Structure formats: C-alpha cells, structure tokens
Coordinates of C-alpha atoms in Angstrom, one line a residue:
X194 CA -2.0 76.6 10.9
X195 CA -5.2 75.3 12.5
X196 CA -6.5 76.1 16.0
X197 CA -8.3 73.3 17.9
X198 CA -10.3 73.7 21.1
X199 CA -10.2 71.2 23.9
X200 CA -12.8 71.0 26.7
X201 CA -11.6 69.4 29.9
X202 CA -12.4 69.7 33.6
X203 CA -10.4 72.0 35.9
X204 CA -8.5 69.1 37.6
X205 CA -7.3 67.7 34.2
X206 CA -6.4 71.2 33.1
X207 CA -4.1 71.7 36.1
X208 CA -2.5 68.3 35.7
X209 CA -1.8 68.9 32.0
X210 CA -0.4 72.4 32.6
X211 CA 1.9 71.1 35.4
X212 CA 3.1 68.2 33.3
X213 CA 3.8 70.5 30.3
X214 CA 5.6 73.0 32.5
X215 CA 7.7 70.2 34.1
X216 CA 8.8 69.1 30.7
X217 CA 9.4 72.7 29.5
X218 CA 6.7 72.4 26.8
X219 CA 4.0 74.8 25.7
X220 CA 0.5 73.4 26.0
X221 CA 0.3 73.3 22.2
X222 CA 3.6 71.4 21.8
X223 CA 2.6 68.9 24.5
X224 CA -0.8 68.3 23.0
X225 CA 0.6 67.9 19.5
X226 CA 3.3 65.5 20.7
X227 CA 0.8 63.4 22.7
X228 CA -1.7 63.2 19.9
X229 CA 0.9 62.2 17.3
X230 CA 2.4 59.6 19.7
X231 CA -1.0 58.1 20.2
X232 CA -1.6 57.8 16.5
X233 CA 1.9 56.2 16.0
X234 CA 1.2 53.8 18.9
X235 CA -2.0 52.7 17.2
X236 CA -0.3 52.2 13.8
X237 CA 2.5 50.2 15.6
X238 CA 0.0 48.0 17.4
X239 CA -1.8 47.3 14.1
X240 CA 1.4 46.4 12.4
X241 CA 2.4 44.1 15.3
X242 CA -1.0 42.3 15.2
X243 CA -0.7 41.8 11.4
X244 CA 2.9 40.5 11.8
X245 CA 1.7 38.1 14.5
X246 CA -1.2 36.9 12.4
X247 CA 1.2 36.2 9.4
X248 CA 3.9 34.6 11.6
X249 CA 4.5 31.0 10.5
X250 CA 6.7 30.2 13.5
X251 CA 9.9 29.9 11.5
X252 CA 12.9 30.9 13.6
X253 CA 16.6 31.1 12.7
X254 CA 19.7 30.9 14.9
X255 CA 22.4 33.6 14.7
X256 CA 24.7 31.0 13.1
X257 CA 22.1 30.3 10.4
X258 CA 21.7 33.9 9.6
X259 CA 25.5 34.5 9.5
X260 CA 25.8 31.5 7.1
X261 CA 23.0 32.7 4.9
X262 CA 24.7 36.2 4.7
X263 CA 28.2 34.7 4.3
X264 CA 29.4 36.5 7.4

C-alpha cells in the first residue's frame, strides 16, 4: 500500500476532519472515496459529451420499442 501526503491549510483540515467524522469515515477512507468519485465523475462527463456529440436526434416511443422487442 502507498502512502500519500496532502498539504492543506488549517481551516480546510478541520473541515475535512469534521466531515469524515460525521460520516464515520477515517481520513484515509474519505480521501480515497472522494478521489475515486472525482475520477469516475470525469469519466462519466467525458462519456456523456461523446454520446451527445454522436447523437443523431433519433428518438423512439415506448410503443415502438415494445414492438421492436415483440413485447
């Protein structure tokens, strides 16, 4: 396992510690979760932007989908 060091000011430190404690998380767990969520959000945003760029505007009604799937 790797150790990372984070330099932050005192006010931010207190805020982060209180938030983690309120959610019953260690600082390590909170930091890990927050960083992973940020990365996932960026990937999701990139995928959305790509999907929007590739969207040709075609839309289907629920009835059309049911018919196509023989439901």
